[in-house]
PDB file of C-alpha atoms in Angstrom:
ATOM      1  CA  UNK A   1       0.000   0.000   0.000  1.00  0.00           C
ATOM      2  CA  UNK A   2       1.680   3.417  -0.840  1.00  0.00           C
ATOM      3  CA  UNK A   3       1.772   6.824   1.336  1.00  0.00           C
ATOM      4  CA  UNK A   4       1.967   9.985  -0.097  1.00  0.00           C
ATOM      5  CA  UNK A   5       1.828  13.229   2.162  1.00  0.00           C
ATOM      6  CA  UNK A   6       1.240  16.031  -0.250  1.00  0.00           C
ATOM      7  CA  UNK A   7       2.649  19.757   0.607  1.00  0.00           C
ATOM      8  CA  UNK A   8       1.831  18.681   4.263  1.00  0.00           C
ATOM      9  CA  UNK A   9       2.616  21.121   7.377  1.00  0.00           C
ATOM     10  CA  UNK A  10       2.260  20.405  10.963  1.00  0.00           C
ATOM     11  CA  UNK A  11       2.761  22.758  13.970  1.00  0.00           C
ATOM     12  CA  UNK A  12       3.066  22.012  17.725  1.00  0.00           C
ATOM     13  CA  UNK A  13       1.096  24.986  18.893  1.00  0.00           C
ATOM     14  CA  UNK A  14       3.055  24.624  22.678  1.00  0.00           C
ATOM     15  CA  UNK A  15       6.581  24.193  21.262  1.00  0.00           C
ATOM     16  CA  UNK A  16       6.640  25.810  18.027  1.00  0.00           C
ATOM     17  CA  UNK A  17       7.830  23.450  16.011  1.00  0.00           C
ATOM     18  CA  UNK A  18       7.073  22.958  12.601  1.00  0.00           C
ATOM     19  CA  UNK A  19       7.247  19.915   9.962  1.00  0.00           C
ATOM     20  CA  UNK A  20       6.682  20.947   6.222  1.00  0.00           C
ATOM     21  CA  UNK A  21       6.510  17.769   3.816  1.00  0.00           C
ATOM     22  CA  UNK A  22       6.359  19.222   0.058  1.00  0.00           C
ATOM     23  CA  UNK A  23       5.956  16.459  -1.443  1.00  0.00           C
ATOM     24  CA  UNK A  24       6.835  12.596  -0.142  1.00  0.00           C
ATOM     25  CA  UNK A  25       5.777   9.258  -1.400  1.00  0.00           C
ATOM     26  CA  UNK A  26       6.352   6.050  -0.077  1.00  0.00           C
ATOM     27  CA  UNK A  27       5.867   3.135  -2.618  1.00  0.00           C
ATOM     28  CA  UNK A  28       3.867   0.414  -1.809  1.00  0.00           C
ATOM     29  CA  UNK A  29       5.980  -2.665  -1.126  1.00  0.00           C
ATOM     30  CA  UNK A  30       9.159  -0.550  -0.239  1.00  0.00           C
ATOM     31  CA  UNK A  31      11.260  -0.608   2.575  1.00  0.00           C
ATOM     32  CA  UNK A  32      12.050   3.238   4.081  1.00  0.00           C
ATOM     33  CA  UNK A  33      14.683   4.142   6.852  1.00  0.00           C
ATOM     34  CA  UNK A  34      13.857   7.322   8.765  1.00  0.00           C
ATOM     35  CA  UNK A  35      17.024   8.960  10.483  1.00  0.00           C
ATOM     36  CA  UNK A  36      18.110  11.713  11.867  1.00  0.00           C
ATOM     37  CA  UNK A  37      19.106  13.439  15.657  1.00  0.00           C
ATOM     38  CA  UNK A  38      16.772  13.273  18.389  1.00  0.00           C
ATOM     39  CA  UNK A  39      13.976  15.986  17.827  1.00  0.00           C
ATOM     40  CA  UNK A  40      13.922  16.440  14.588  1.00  0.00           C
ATOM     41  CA  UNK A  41      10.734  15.348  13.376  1.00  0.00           C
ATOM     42  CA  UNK A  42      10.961  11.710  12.905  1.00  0.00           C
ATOM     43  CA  UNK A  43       7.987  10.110  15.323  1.00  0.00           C
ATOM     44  CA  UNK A  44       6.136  13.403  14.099  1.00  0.00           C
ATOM     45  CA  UNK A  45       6.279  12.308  10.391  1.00  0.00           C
ATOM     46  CA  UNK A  46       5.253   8.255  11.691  1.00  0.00           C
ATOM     47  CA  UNK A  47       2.721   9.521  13.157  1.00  0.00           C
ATOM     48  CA  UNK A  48       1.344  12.086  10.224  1.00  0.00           C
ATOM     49  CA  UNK A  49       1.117   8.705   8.099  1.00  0.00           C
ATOM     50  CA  UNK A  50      -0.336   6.874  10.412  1.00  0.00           C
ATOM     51  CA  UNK A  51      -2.684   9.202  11.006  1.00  0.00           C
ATOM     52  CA  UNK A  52      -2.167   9.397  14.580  1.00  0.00           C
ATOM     53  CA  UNK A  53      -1.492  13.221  14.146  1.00  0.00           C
ATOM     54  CA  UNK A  54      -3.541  15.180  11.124  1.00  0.00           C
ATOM     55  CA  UNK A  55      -1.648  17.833   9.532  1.00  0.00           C
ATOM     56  CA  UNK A  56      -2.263  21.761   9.370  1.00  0.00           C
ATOM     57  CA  UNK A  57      -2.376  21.856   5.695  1.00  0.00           C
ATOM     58  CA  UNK A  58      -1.908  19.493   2.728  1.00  0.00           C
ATOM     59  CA  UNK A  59      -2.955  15.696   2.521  1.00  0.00           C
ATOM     60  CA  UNK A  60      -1.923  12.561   3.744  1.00  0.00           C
ATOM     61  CA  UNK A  61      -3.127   9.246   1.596  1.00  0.00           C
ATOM     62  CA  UNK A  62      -3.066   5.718   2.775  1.00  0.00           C
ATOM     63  CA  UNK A  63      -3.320   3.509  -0.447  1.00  0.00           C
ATOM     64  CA  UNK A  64      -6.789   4.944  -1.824  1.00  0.00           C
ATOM     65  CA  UNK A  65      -7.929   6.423   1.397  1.00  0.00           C
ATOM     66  CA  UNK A  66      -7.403  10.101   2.064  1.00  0.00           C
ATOM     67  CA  UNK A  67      -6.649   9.874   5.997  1.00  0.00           C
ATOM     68  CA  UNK A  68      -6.283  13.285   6.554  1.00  0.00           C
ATOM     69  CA  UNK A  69      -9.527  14.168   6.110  1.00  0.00           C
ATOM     70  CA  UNK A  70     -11.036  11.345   8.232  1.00  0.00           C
ATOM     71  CA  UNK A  71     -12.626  11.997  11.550  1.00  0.00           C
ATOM     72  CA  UNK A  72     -11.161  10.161  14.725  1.00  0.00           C
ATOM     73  CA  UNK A  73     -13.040   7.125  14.756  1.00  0.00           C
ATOM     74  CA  UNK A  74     -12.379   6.724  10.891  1.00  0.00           C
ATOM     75  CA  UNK A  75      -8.525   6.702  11.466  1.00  0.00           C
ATOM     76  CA  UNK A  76      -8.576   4.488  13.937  1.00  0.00           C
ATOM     77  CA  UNK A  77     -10.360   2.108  12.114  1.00  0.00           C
ATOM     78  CA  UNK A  78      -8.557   2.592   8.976  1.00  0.00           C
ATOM     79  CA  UNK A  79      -5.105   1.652  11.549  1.00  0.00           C
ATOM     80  CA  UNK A  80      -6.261  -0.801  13.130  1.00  0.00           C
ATOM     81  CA  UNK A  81      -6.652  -2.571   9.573  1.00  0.00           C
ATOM     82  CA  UNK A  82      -3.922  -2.202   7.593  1.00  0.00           C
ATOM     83  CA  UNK A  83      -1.468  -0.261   9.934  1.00  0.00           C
ATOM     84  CA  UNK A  84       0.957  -3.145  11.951  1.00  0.00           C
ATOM     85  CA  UNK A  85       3.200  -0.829  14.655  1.00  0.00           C
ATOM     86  CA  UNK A  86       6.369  -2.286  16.043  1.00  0.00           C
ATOM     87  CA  UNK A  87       7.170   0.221  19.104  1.00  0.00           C
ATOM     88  CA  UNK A  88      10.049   1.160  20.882  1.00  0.00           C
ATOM     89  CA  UNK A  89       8.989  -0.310  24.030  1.00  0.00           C
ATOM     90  CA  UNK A  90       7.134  -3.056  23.131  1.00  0.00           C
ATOM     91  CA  UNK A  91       3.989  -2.630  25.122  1.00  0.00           C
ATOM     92  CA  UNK A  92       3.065  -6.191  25.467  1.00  0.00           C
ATOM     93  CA  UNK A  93       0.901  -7.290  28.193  1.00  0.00           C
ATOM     94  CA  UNK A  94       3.008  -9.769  31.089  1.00  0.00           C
ATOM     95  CA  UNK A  95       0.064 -11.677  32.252  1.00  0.00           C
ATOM     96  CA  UNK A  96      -0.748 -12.867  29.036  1.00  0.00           C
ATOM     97  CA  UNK A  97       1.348 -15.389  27.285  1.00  0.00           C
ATOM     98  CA  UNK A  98       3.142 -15.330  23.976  1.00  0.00           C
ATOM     99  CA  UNK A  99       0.110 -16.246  22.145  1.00  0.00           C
ATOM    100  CA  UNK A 100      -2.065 -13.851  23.618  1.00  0.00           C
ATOM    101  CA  UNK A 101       0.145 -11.188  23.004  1.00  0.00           C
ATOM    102  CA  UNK A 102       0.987 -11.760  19.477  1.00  0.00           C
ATOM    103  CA  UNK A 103      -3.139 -12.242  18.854  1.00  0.00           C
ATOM    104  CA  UNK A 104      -4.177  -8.830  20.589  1.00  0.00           C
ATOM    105  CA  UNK A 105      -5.098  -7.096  17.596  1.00  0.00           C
ATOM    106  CA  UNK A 106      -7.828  -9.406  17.249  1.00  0.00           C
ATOM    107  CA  UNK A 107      -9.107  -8.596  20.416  1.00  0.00           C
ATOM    108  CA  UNK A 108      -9.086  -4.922  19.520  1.00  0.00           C
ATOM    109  CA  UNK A 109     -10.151  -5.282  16.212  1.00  0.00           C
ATOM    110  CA  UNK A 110     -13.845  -6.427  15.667  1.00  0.00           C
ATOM    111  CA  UNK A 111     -13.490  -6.103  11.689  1.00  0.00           C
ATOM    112  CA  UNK A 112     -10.962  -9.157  12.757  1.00  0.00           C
ATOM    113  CA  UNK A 113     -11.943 -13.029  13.006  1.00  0.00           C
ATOM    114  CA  UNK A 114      -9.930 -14.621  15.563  1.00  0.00           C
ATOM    115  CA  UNK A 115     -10.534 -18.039  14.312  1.00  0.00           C
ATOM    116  CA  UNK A 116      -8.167 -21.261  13.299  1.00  0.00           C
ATOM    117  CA  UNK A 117      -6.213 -19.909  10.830  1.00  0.00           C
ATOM    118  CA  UNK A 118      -5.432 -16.745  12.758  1.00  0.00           C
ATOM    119  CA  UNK A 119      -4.266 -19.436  15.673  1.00  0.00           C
ATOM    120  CA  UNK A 120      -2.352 -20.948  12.860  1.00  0.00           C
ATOM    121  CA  UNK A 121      -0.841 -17.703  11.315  1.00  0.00           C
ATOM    122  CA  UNK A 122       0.422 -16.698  15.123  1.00  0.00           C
ATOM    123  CA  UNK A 123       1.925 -20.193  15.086  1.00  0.00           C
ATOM    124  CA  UNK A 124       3.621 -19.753  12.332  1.00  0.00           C
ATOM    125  CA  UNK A 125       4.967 -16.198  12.846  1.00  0.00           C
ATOM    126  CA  UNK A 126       6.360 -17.793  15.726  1.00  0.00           C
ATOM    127  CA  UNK A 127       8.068 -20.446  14.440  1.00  0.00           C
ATOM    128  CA  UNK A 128       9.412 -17.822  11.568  1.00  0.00           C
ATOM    129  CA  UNK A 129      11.400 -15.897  14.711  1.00  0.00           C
ATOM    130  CA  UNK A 130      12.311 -19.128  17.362  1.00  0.00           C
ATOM    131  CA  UNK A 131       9.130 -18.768  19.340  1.00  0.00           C
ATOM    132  CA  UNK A 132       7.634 -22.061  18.711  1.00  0.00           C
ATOM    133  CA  UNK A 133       8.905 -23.459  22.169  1.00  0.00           C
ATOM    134  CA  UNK A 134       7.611 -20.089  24.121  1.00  0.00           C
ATOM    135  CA  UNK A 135       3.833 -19.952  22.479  1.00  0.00           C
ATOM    136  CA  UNK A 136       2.503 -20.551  26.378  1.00  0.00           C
ATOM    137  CA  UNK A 137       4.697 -18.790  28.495  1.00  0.00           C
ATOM    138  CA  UNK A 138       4.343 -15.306  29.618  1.00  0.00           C
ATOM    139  CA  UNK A 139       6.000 -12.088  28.847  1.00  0.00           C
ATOM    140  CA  UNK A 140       7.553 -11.786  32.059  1.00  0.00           C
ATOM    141  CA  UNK A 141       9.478 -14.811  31.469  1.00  0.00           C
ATOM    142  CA  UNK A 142      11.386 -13.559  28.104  1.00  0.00           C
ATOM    143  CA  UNK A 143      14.573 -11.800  27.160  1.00  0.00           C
ATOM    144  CA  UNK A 144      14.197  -7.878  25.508  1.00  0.00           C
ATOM    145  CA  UNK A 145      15.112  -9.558  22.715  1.00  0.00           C
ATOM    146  CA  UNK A 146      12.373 -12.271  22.452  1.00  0.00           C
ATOM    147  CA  UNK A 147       9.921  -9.729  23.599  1.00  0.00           C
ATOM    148  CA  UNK A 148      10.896  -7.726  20.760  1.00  0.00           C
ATOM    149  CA  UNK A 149      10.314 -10.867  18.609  1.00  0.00           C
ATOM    150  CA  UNK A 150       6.705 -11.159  19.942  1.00  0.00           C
ATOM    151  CA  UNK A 151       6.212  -7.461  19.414  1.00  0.00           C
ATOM    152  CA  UNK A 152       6.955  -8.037  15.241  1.00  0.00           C
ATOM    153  CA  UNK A 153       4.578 -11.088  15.766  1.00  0.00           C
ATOM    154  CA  UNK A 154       2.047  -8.525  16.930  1.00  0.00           C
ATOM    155  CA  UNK A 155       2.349  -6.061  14.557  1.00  0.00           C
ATOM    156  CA  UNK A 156       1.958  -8.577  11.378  1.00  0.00           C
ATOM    157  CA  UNK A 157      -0.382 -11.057  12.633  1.00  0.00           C
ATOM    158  CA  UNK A 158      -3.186  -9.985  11.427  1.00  0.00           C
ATOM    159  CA  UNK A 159      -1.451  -9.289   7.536  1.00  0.00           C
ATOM    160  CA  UNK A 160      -1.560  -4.895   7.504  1.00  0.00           C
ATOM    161  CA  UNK A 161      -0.398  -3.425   4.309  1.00  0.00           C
ATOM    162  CA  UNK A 162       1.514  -1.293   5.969  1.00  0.00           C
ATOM    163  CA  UNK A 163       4.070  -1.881   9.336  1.00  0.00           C
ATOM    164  CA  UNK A 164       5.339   1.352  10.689  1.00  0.00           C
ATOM    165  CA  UNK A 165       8.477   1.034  13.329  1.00  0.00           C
ATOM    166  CA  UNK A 166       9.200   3.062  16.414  1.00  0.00           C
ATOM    167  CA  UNK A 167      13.187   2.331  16.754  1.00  0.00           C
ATOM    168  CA  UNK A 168      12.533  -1.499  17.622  1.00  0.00           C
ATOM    169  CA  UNK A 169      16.221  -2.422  18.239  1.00  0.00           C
ATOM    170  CA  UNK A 170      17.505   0.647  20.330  1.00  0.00           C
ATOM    171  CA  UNK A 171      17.274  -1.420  23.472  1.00  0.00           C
ATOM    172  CA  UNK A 172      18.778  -4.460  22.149  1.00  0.00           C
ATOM    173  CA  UNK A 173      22.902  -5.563  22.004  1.00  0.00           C
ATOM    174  CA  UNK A 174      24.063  -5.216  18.574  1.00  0.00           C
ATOM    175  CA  UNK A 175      24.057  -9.294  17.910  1.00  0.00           C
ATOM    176  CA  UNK A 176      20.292  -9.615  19.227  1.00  0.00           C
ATOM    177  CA  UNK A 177      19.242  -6.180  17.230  1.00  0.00           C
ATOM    178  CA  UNK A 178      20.783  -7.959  14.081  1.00  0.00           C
ATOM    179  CA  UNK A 179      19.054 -10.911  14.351  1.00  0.00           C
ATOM    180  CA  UNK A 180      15.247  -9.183  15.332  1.00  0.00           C
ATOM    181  CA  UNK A 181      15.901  -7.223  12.093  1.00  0.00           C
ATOM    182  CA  UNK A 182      16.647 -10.077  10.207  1.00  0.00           C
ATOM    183  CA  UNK A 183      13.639 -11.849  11.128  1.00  0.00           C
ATOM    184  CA  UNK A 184      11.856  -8.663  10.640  1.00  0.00           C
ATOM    185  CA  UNK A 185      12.589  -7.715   7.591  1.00  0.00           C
ATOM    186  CA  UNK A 186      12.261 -11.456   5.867  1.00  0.00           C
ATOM    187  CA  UNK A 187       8.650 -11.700   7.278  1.00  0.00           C
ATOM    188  CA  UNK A 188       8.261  -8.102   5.795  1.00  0.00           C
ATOM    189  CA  UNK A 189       9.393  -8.884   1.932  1.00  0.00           C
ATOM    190  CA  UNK A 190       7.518 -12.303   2.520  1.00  0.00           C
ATOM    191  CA  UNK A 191       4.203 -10.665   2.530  1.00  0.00           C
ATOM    192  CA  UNK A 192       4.710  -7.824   0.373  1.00  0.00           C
ATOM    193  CA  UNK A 193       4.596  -5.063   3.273  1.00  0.00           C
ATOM    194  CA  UNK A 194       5.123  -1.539   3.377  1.00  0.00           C
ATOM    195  CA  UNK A 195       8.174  -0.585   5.567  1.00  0.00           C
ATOM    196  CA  UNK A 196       8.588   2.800   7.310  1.00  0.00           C
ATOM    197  CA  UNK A 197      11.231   2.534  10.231  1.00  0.00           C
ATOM    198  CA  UNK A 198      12.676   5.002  12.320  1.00  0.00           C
ATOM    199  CA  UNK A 199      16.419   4.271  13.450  1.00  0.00           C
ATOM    200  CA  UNK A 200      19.921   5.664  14.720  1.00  0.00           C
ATOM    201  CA  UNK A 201      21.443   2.602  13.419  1.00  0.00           C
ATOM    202  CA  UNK A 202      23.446   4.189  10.205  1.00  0.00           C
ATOM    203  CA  UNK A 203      25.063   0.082   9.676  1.00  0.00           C
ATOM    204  CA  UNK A 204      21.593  -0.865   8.981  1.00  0.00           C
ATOM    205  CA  UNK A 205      20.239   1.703   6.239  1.00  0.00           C
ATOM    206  CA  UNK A 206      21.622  -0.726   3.579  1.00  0.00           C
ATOM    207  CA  UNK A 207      18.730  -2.916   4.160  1.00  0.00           C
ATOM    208  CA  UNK A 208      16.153   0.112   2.882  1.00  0.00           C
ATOM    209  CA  UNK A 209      15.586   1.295  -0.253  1.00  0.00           C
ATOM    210  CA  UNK A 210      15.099   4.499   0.384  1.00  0.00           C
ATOM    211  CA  UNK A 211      15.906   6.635   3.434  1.00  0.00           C
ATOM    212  CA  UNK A 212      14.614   9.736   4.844  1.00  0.00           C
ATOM    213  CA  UNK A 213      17.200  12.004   6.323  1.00  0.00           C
ATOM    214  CA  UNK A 214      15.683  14.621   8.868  1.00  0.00           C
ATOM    215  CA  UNK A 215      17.689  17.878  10.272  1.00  0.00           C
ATOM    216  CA  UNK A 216      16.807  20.612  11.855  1.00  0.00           C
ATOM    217  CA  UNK A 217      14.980  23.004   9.204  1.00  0.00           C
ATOM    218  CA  UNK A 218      15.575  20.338   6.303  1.00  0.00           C
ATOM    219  CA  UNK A 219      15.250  16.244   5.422  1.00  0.00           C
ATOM    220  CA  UNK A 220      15.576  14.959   2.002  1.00  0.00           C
ATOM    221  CA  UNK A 221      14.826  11.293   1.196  1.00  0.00           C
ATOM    222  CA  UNK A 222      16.942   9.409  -1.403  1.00  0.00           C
ATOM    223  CA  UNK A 223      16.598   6.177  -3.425  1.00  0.00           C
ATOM    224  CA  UNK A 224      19.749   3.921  -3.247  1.00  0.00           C
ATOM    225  CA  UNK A 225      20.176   3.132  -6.558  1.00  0.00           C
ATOM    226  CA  UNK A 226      18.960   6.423  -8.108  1.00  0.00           C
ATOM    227  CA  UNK A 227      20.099   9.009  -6.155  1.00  0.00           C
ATOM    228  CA  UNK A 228      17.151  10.829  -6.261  1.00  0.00           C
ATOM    229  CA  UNK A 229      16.308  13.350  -3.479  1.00  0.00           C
ATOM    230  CA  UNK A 230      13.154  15.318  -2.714  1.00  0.00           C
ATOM    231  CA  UNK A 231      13.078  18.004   0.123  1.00  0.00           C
ATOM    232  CA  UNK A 232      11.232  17.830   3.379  1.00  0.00           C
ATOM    233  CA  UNK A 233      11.741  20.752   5.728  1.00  0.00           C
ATOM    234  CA  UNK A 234      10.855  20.853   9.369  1.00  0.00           C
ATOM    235  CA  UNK A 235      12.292  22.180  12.831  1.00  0.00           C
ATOM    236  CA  UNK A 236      12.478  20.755  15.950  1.00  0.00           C
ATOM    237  CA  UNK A 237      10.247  18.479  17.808  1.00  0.00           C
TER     238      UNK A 237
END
């Protein structure tokens, strides 16, 4: 599924900054690296195509839906669909098990079926990231780096279009981040996701196809093997 934010500007009215996105798309299918120093706009721009945040002016489209101009309820609907997060933090719940967790949007989802083959597909996601022993045991009980694993379970379980990702490996050792990403990022090209990650990690932006570089009062995004860049500008936040 493709995003395109079109001559997009946000403002924080208590901090004063300000993100200007000319003109950005994101292709469907593609993998896209977001980097840049702390406060420059990054988790602003996640969330202005996730539609967690609508924007001051301009558009923001989500495959053939225009989520900018969608009221609350709308774009959380439209999120909980085809929109798989992978946070910082995880967020899983410790009295459930590894199961439980990696089902939840089905819980919160009532467009969603929890039946046999969703039991199956959590299974197999799993398996796909050395789960399969750990399906019954609780959260409480893992490493970060497992829990991580469950987290990317989550967030493609229930097949979105679209996985956006908070900095997933920032808490891990370098070997354990490797290997999350890895497992990641196979499951990803598997089923034909859109990407959009935010990360410090400059060793890993060889694994995107494009990447988004964010400054203070400009980001440009370029295409690996064309070169291409288009300017973003923003400030801040």
């Amino acid at each position: 599924m493709e995003i395109e934010l079109d001559k997009v500007a946000y403002q924080y009215p208590d901090n004063g900054f300000c993100l200007r996105v000319p003109s950005l798309v994101v292709p469907g299918g593609s993998r896209v690296a977001v980097v840049g120093p702390s406060g420059t706009g990054k988790t602003t721009l996640l969330n202005l195509m996730a539609g967690v945040l609508v924007p001051d002016e301009g558009s923001v489209h989500l495959g053939d839906h225009t989520v900018s101009s969608l009221h609350d309820t709308a774009r959380r609907r439209l999120r909980l669909q085809h929109i798989g997060f992978v946070f910082q933090t995880v967020d899983l719940l410790d009295y459930l098990d590894v199961r439980d967790n990696i089902l939840l949007p089905y819980r919160i989802n009532r467009g969603l079926n929890l039946n046999a083959e969703a039991m199956a597909r959590a299974a197999e996601l799993a398996r796909a990231v050395g789960l399969a022993d750990k399906l019954d045991r609780r959260i409480d009980r893992l490493s970060q780096g497992e829990r991580q694993r469950v987290g990317v379970c989550r967030a493609l379980v229930h097949r979105p279009a679209v996985v956006l990702a908070d900095e997933p490996t920032s808490a891990l050792d370098p070997g354990t981040a490797d290997t999350v990403l890895d497992e990641m990022f196979s499951l990803v090209e598997s089923q034909g996701n859109t990407l959009v990650m935010l990360t410090h990690d400059r060793s890993a932006l060889d694994r995107f196809e494009r990447v988004i570089y964010i400054d203070d009062g400009v980001a440009s995004i370029a295409e690996h093997d064309q070169g291409s860049r288009t300017l973003l500008s923003g400030g801040g936040g």
